[in-house]
PDB file of C-alpha atoms (C1' of nucleotides) in Angstrom:
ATOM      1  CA  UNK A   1       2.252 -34.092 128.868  1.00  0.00           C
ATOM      2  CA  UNK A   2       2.985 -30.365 129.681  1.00  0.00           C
ATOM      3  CA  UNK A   3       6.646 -31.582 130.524  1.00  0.00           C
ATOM      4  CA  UNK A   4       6.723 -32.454 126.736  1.00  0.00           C
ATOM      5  CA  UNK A   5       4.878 -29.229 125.545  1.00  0.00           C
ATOM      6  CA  UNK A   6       7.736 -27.291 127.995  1.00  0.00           C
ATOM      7  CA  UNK A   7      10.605 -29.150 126.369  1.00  0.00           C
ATOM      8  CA  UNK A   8       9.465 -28.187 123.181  1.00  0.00           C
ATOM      9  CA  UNK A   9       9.277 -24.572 123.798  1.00  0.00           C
ATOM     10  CA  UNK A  10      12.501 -24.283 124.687  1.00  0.00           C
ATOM     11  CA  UNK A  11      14.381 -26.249 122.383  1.00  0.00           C
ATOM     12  CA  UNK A  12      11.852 -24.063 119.521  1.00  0.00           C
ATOM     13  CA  UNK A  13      13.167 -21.001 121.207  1.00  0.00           C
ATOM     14  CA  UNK A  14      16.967 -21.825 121.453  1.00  0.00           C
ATOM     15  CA  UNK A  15      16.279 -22.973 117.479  1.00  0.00           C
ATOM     16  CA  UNK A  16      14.602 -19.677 116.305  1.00  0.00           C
ATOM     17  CA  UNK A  17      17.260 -17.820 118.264  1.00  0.00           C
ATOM     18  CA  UNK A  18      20.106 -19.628 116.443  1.00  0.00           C
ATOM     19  CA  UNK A  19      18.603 -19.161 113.031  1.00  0.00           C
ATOM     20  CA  UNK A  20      18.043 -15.759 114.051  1.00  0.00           C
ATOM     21  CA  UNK A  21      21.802 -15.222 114.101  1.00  0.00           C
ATOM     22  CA  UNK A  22      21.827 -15.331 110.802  1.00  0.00           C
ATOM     23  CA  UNK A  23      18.671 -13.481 109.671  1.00  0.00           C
ATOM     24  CA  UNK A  24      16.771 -16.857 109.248  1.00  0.00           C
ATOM     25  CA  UNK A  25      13.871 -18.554 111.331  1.00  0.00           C
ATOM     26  CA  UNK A  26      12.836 -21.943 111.700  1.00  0.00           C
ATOM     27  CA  UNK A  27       9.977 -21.449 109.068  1.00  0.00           C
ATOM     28  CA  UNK A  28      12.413 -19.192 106.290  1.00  0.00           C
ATOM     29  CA  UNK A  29      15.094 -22.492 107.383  1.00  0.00           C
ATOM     30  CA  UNK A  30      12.864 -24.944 106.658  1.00  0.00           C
ATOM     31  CA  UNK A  31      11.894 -23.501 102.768  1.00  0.00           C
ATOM     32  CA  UNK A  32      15.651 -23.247 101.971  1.00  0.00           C
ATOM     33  CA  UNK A  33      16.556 -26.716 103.519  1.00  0.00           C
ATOM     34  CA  UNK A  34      13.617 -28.332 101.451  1.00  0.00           C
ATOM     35  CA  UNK A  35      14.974 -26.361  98.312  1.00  0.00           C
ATOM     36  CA  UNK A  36      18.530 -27.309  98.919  1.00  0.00           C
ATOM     37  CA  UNK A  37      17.330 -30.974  99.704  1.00  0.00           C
ATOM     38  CA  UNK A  38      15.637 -31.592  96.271  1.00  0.00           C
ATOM     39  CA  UNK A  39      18.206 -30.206  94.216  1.00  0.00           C
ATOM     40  CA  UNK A  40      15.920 -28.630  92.264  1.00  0.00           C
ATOM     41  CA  UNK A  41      12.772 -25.807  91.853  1.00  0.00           C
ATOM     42  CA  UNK A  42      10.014 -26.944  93.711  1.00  0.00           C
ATOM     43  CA  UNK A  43       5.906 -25.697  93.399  1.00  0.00           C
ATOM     44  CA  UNK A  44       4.330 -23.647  95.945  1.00  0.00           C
ATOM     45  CA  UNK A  45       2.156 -26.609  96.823  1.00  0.00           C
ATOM     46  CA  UNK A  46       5.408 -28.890  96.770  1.00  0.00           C
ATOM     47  CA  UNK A  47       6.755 -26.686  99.265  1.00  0.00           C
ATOM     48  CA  UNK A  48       3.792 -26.607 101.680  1.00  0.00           C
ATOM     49  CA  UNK A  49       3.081 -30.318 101.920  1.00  0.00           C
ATOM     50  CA  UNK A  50       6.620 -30.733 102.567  1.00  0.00           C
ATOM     51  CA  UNK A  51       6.470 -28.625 105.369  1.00  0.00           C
ATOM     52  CA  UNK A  52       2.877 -29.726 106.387  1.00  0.00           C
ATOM     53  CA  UNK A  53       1.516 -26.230 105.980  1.00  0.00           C
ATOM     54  CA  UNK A  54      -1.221 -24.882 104.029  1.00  0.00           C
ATOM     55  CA  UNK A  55      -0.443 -23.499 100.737  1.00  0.00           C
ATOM     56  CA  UNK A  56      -1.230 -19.552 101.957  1.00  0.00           C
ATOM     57  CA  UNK A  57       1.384 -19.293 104.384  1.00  0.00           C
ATOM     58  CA  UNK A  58       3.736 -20.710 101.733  1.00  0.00           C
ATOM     59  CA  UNK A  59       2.814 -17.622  99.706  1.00  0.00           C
ATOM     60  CA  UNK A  60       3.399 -15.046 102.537  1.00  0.00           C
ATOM     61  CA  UNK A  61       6.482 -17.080 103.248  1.00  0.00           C
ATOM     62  CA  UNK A  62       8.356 -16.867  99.997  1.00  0.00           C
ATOM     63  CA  UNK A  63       7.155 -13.628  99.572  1.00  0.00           C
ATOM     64  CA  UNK A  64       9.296 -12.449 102.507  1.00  0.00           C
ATOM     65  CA  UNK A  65      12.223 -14.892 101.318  1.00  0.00           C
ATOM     66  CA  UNK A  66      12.130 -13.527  97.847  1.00  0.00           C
ATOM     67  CA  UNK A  67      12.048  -9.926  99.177  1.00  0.00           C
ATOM     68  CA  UNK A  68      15.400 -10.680 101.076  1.00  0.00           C
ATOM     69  CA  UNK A  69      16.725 -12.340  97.755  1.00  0.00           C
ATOM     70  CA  UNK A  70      16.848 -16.086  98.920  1.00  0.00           C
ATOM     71  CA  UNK A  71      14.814 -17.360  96.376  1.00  0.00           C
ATOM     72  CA  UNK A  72      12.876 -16.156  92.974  1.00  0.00           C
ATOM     73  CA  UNK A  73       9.613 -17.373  91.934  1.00  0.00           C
ATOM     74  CA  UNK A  74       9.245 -18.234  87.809  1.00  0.00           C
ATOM     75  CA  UNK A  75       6.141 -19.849  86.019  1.00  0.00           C
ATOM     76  CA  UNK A  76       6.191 -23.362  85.217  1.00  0.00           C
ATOM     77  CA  UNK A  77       6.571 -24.187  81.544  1.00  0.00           C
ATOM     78  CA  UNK A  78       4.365 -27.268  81.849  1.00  0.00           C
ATOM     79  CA  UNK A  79       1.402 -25.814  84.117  1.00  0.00           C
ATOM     80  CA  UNK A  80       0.768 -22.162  83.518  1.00  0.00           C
ATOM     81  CA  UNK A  81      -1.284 -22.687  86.847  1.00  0.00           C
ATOM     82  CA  UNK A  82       2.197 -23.171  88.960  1.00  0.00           C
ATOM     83  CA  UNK A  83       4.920 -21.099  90.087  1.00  0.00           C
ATOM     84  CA  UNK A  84       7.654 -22.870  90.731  1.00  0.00           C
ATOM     85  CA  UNK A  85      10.830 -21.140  94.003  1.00  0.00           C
ATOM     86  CA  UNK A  86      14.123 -21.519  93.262  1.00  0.00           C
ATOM     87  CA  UNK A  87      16.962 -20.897  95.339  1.00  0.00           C
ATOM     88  CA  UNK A  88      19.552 -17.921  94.764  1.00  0.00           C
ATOM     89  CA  UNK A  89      23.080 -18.103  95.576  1.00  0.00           C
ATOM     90  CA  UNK A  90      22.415 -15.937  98.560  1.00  0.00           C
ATOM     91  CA  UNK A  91      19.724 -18.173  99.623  1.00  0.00           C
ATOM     92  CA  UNK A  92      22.391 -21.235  99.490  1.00  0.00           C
ATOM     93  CA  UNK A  93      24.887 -19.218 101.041  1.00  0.00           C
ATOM     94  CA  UNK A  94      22.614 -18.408 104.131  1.00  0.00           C
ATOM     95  CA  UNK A  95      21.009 -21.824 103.982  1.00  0.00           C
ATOM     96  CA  UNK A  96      24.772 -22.839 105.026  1.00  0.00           C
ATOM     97  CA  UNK A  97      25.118 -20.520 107.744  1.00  0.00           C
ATOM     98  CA  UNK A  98      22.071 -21.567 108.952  1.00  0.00           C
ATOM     99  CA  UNK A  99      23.026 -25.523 108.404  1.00  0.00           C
ATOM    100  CA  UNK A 100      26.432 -24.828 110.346  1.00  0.00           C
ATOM    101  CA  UNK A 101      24.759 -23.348 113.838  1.00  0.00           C
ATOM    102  CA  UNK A 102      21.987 -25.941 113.444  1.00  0.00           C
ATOM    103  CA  UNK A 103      24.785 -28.778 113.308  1.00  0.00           C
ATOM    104  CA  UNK A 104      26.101 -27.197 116.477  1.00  0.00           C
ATOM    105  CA  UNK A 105      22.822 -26.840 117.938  1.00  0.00           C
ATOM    106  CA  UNK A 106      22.156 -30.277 117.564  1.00  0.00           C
ATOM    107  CA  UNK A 107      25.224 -31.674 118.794  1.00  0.00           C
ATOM    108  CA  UNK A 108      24.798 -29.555 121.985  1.00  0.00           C
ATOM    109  CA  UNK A 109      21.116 -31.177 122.439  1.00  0.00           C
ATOM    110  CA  UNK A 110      22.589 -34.793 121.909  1.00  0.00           C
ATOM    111  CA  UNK A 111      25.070 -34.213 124.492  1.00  0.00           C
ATOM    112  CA  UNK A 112      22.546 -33.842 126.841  1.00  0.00           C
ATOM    113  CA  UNK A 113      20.589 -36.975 126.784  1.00  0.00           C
ATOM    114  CA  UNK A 114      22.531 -39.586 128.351  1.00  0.00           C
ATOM    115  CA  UNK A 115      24.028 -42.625 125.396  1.00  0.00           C
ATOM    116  CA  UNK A 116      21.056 -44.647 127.396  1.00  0.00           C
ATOM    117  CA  UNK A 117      18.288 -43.212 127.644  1.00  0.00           C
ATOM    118  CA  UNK A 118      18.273 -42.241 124.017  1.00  0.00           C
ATOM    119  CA  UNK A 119      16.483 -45.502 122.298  1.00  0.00           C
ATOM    120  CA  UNK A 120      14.076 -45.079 124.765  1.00  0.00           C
ATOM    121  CA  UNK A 121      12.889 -41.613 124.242  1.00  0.00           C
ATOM    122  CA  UNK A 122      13.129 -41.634 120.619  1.00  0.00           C
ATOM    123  CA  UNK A 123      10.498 -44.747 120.815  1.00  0.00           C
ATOM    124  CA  UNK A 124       8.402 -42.895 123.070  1.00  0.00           C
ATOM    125  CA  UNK A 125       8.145 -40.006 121.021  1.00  0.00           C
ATOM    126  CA  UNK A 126       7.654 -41.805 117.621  1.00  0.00           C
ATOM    127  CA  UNK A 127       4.288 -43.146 119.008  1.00  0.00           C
ATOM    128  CA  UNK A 128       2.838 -40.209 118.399  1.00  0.00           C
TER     129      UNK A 128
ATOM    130  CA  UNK B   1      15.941 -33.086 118.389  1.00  0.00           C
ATOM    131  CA  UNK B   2      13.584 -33.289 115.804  1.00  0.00           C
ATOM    132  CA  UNK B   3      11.518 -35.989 116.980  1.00  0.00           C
ATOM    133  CA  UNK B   4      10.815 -34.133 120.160  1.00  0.00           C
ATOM    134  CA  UNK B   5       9.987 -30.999 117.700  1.00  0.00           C
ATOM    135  CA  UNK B   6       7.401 -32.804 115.532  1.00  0.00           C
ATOM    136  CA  UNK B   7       5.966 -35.478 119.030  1.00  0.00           C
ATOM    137  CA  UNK B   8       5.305 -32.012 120.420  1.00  0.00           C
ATOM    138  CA  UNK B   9       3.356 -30.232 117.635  1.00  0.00           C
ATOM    139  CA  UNK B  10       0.847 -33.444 117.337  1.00  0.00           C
ATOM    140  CA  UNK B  11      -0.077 -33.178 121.002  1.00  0.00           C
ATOM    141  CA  UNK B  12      -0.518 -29.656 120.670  1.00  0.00           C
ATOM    142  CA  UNK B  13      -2.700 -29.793 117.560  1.00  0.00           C
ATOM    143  CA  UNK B  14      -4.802 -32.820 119.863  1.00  0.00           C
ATOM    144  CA  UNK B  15      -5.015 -29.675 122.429  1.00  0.00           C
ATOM    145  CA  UNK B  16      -5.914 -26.989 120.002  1.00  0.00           C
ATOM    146  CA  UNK B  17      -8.619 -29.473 118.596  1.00  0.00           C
ATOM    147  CA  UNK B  18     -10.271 -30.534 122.465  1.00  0.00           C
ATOM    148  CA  UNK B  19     -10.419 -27.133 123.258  1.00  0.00           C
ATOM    149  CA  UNK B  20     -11.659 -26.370 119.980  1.00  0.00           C
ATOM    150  CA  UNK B  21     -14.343 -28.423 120.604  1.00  0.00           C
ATOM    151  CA  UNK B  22     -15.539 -25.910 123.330  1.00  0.00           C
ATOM    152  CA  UNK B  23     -15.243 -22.932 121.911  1.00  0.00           C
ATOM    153  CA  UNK B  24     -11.153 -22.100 123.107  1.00  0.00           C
ATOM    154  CA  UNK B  25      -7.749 -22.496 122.254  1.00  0.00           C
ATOM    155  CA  UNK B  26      -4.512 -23.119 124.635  1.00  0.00           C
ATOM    156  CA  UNK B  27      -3.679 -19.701 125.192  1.00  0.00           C
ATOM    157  CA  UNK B  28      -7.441 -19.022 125.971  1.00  0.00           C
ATOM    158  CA  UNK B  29      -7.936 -21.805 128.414  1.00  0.00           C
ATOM    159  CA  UNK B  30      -4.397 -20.609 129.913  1.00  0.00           C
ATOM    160  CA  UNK B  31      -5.782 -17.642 130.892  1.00  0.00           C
ATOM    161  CA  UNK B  32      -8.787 -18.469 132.446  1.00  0.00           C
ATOM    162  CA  UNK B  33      -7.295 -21.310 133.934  1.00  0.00           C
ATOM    163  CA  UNK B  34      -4.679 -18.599 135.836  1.00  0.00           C
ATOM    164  CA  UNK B  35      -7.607 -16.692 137.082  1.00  0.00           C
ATOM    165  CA  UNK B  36      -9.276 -19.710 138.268  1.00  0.00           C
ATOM    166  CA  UNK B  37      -5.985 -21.311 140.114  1.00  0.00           C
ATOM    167  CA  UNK B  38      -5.859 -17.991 141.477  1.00  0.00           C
ATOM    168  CA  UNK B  39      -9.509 -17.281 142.822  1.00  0.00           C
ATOM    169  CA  UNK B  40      -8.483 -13.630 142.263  1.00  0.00           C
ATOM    170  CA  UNK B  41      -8.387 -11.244 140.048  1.00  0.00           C
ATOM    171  CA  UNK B  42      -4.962 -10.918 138.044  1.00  0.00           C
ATOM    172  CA  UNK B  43      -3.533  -7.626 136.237  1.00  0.00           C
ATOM    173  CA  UNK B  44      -2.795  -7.923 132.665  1.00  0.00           C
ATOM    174  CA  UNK B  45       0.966  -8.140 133.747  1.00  0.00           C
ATOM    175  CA  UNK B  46       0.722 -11.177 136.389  1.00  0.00           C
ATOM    176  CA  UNK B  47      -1.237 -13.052 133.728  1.00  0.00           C
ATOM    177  CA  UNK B  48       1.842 -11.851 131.078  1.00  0.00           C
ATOM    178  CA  UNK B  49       4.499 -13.433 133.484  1.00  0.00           C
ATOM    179  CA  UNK B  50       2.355 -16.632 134.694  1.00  0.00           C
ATOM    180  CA  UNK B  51       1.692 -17.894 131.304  1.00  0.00           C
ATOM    181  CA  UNK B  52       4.933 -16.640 129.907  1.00  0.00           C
ATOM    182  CA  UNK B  53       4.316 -14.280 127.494  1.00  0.00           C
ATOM    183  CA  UNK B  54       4.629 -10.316 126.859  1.00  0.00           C
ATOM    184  CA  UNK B  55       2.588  -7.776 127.989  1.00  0.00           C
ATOM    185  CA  UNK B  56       1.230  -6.735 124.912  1.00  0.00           C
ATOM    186  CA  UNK B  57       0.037 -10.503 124.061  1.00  0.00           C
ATOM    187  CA  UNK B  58      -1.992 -10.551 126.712  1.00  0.00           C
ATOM    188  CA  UNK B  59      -3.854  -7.256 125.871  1.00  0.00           C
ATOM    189  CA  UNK B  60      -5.114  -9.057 123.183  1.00  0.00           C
ATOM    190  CA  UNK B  61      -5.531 -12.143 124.283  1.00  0.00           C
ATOM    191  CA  UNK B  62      -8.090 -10.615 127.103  1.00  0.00           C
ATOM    192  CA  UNK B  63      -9.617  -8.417 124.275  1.00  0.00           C
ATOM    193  CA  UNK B  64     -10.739 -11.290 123.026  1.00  0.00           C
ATOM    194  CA  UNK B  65     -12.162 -13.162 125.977  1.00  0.00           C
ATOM    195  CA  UNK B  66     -13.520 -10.012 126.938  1.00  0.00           C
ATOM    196  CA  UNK B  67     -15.589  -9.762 123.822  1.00  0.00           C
ATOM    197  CA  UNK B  68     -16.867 -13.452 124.313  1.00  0.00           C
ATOM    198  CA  UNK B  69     -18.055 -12.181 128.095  1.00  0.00           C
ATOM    199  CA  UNK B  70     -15.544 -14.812 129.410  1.00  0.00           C
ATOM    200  CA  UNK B  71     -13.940 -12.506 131.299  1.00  0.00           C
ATOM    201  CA  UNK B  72     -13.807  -8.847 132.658  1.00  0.00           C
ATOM    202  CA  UNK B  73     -11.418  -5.765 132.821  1.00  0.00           C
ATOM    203  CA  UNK B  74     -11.871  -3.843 135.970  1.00  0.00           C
ATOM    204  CA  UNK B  75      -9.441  -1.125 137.419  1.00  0.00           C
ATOM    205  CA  UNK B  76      -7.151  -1.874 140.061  1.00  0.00           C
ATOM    206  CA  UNK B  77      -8.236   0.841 143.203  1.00  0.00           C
ATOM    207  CA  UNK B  78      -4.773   0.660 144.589  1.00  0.00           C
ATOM    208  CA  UNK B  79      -2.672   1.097 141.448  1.00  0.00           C
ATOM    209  CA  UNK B  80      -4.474   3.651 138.668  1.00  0.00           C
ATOM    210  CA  UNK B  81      -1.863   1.890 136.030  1.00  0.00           C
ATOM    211  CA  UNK B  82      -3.244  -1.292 137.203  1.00  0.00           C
ATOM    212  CA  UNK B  83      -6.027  -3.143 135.207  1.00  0.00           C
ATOM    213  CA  UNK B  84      -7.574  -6.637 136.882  1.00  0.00           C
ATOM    214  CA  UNK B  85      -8.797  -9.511 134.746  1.00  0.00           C
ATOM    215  CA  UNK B  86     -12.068 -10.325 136.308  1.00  0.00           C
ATOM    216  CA  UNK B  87     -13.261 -14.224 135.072  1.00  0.00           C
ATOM    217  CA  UNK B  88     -17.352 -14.196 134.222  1.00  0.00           C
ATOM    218  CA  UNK B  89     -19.556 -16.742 135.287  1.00  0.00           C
ATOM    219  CA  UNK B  90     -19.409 -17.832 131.304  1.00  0.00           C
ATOM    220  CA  UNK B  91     -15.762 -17.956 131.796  1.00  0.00           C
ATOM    221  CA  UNK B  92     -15.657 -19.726 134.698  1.00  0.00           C
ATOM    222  CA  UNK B  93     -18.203 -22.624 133.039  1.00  0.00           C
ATOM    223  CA  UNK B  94     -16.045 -22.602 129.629  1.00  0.00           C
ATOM    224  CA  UNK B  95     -12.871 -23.406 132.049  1.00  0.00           C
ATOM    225  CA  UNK B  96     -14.899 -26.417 133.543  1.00  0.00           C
ATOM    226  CA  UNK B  97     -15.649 -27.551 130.190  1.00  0.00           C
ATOM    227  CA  UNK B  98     -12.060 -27.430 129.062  1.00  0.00           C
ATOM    228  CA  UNK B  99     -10.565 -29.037 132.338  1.00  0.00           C
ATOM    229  CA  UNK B 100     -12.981 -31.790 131.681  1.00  0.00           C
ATOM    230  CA  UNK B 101     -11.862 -32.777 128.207  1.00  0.00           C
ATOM    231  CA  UNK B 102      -8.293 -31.827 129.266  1.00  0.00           C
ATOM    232  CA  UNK B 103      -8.491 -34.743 131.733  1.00  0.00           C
ATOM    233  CA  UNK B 104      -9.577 -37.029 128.959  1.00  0.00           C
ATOM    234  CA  UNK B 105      -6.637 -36.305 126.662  1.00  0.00           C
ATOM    235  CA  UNK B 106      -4.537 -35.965 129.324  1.00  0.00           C
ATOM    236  CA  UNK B 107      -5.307 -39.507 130.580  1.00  0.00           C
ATOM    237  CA  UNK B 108      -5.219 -40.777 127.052  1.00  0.00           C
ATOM    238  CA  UNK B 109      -2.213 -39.465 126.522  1.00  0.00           C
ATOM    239  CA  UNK B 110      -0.497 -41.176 129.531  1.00  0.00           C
ATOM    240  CA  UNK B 111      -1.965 -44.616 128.193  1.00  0.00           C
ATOM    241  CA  UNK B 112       0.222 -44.069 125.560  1.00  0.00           C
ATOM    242  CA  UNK B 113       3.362 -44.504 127.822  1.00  0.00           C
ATOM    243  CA  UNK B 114       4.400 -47.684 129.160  1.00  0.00           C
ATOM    244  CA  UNK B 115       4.481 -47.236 132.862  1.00  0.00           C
ATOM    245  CA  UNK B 116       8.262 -48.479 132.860  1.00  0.00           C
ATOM    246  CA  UNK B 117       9.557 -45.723 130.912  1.00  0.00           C
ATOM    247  CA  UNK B 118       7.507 -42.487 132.378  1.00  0.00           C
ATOM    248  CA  UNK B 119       9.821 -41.809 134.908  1.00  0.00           C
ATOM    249  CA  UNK B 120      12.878 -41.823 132.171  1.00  0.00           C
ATOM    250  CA  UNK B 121      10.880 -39.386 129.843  1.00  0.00           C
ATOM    251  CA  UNK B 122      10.130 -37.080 132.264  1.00  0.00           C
ATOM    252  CA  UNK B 123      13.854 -36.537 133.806  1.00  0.00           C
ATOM    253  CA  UNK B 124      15.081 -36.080 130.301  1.00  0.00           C
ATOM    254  CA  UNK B 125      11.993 -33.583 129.278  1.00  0.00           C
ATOM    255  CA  UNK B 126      12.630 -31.726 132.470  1.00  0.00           C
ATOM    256  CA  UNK B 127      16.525 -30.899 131.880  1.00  0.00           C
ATOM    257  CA  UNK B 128      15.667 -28.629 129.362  1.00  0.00           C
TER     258      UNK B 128
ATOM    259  C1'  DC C   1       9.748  18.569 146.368  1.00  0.00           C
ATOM    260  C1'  DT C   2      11.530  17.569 141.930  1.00  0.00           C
ATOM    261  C1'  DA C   3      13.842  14.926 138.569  1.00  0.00           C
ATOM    262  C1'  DC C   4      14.883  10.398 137.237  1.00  0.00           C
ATOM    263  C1'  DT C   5      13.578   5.840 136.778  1.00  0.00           C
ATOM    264  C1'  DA C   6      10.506   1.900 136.763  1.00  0.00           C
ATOM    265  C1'  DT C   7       6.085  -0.238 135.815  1.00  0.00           C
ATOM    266  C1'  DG C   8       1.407  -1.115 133.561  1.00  0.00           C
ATOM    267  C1'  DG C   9      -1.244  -1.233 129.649  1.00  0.00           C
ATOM    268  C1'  DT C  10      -1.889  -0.101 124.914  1.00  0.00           C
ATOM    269  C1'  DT C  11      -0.782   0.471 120.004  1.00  0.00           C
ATOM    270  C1'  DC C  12       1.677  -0.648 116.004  1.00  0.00           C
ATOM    271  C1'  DA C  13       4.499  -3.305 112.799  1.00  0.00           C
ATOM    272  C1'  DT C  14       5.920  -7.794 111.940  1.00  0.00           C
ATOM    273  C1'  DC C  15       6.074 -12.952 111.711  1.00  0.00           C
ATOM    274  C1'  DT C  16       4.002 -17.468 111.519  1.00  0.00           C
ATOM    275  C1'  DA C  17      -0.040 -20.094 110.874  1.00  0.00           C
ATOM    276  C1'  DT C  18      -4.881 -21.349 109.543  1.00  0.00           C
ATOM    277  C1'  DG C  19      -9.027 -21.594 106.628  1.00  0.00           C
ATOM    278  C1'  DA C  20     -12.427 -19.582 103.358  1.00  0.00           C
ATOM    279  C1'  DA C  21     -13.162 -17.672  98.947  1.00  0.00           C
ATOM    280  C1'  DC C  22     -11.671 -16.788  94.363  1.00  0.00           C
ATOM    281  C1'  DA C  23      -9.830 -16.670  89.482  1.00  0.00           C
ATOM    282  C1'  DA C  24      -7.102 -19.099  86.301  1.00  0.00           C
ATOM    283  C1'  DT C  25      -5.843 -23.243  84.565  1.00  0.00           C
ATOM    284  C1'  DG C  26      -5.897 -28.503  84.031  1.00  0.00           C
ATOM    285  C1'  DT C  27      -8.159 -33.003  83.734  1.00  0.00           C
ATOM    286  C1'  DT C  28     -11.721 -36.226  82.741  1.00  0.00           C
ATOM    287  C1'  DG C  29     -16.153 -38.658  81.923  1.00  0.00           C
ATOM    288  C1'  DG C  30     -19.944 -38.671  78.866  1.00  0.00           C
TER     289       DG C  30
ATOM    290  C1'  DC D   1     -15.860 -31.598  72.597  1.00  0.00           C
ATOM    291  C1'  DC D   2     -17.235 -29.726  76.862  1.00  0.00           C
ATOM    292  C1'  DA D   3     -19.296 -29.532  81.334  1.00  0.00           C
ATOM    293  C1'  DA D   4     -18.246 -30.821  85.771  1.00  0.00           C
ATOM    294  C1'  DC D   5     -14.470 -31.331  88.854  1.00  0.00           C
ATOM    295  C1'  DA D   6      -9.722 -30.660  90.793  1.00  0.00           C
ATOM    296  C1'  DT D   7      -5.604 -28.067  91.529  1.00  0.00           C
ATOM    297  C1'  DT D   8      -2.609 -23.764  91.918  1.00  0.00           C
ATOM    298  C1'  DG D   9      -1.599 -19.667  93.849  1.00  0.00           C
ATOM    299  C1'  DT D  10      -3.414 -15.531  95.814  1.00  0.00           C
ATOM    300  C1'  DT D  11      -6.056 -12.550  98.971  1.00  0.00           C
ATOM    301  C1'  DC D  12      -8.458 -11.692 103.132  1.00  0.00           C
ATOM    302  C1'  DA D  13      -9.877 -12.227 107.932  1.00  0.00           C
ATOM    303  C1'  DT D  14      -8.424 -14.060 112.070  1.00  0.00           C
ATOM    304  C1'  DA D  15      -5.429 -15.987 115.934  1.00  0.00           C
ATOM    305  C1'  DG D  16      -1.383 -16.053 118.462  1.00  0.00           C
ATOM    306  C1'  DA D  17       3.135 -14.312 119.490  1.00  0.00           C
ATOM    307  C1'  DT D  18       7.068 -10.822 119.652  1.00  0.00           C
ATOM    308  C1'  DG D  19       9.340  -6.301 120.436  1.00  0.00           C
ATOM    309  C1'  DA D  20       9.532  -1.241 120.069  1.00  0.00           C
ATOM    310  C1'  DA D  21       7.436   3.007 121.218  1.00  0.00           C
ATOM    311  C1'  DC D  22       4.354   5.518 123.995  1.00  0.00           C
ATOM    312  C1'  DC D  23       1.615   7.661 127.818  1.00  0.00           C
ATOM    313  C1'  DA D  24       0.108   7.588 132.373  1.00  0.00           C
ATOM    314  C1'  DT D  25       1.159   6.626 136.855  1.00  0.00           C
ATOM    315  C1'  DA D  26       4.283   5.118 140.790  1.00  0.00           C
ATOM    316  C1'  DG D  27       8.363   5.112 143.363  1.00  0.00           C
ATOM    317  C1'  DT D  28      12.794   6.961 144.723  1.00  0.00           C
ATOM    318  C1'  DA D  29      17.271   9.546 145.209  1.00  0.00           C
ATOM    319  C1'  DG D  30      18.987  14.004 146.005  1.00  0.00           C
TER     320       DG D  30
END
DNA sequence: CTACTATGGTTCATCTATGAACAATGTTGG
DNA sequence: CCAACATTGTTCATAGATGAACCATAGTAG
């Protein structure tokens, strides 16, 4: 179990330092990716379900995105209650960087689980 | 890479919930569970480089114990810099309450993979 | 012996995350 | 219609983690 918690750690490490790179983290990633991936502004609440966080740390979050320009927050015509984050060109331009080292990352990790073994792990970790 | 990401945060939100249960957390049981493998006292910086972490993590972390009288700063004799992390008898009994339900999830958790495949798992986890 | 360097612990600023409480707004059952 | 209820985003307190800066103390090279 602890092997699992280890392996984690690092490859969470090697990720944050790769994203770091570019002036990203895995969190400030993850907000831009889900942006990028819906094509469109998404809620506050949107954004923290998709990321299975609570809705506070989305706020603190896009606050610190929005104060390095990746993203803008505007009201929601239909529910004055929601703010909706959309993405600024910067934000799409880092959210690129940051896709191009992850690719690399990624590829890297693949290389290093044997062709064989690969069906197996990937079942063993879905159980959970 | 991902799968290994998200397998690892459920098992550590199962931990974080056990030791919840009792009153700690990982990084609390960590500690005391150092001091206890030891049978000695540790300095702030031992208990830093066992578990991992920096220095000034672990100031707080044993700020924190300290105020729940699980543990106990005393000053090193030999080494006036030096501060030792004393565990309390209340420490020492929350630690035996965490190994215990450790063991439980622990053992659950190793129901949960098939006997065959263990030893693959854990030579992939471990090349990281 | 003194000056330089290394180490130990703390403090501070920051980031990520959680959960409780709250005000503003929406929705719905009588 | 409107009184309960639900949802949205925020703020605050707290936990855990990092890294820089700092002071006190130790160790060491000249």
């Amino acid at each position: 179990m602890f092997s699992l918690l280890y392996a984690m750690q690092s490859v969470e490490a090697r990720l944050e330092d790769t994203f770091g790179e570019v002036g990203l983290s895995l969190a400030r990633y993850g907000v831009l990716n889900e942006l990028v991936r819906a094509e469109s502004p998404l809620a506050l609440s949107e954004l923290a379900a998709r990321l299975s966080c609570v809705r506070s740390n989305m706020t603190q979050l896009v606050d610190r995105l929005e104060a390095d320009g990746l993203v803008r927050r505007e009201p929601d015509p239909d529910d004055r209650r929601s703010t909706r984050v959309v993405i600024t060109p910067d934000g799409l331009a880092r959210h690129g960087e940051g896709a191009e080292r992850l690719r690399q990352v990624e590829a890297s990790f693949d290389a290093t689980i044997p062709e064989a073994e690969r069906d197996v792990l990937l079942r063993v970790l879905k159980a959970f």
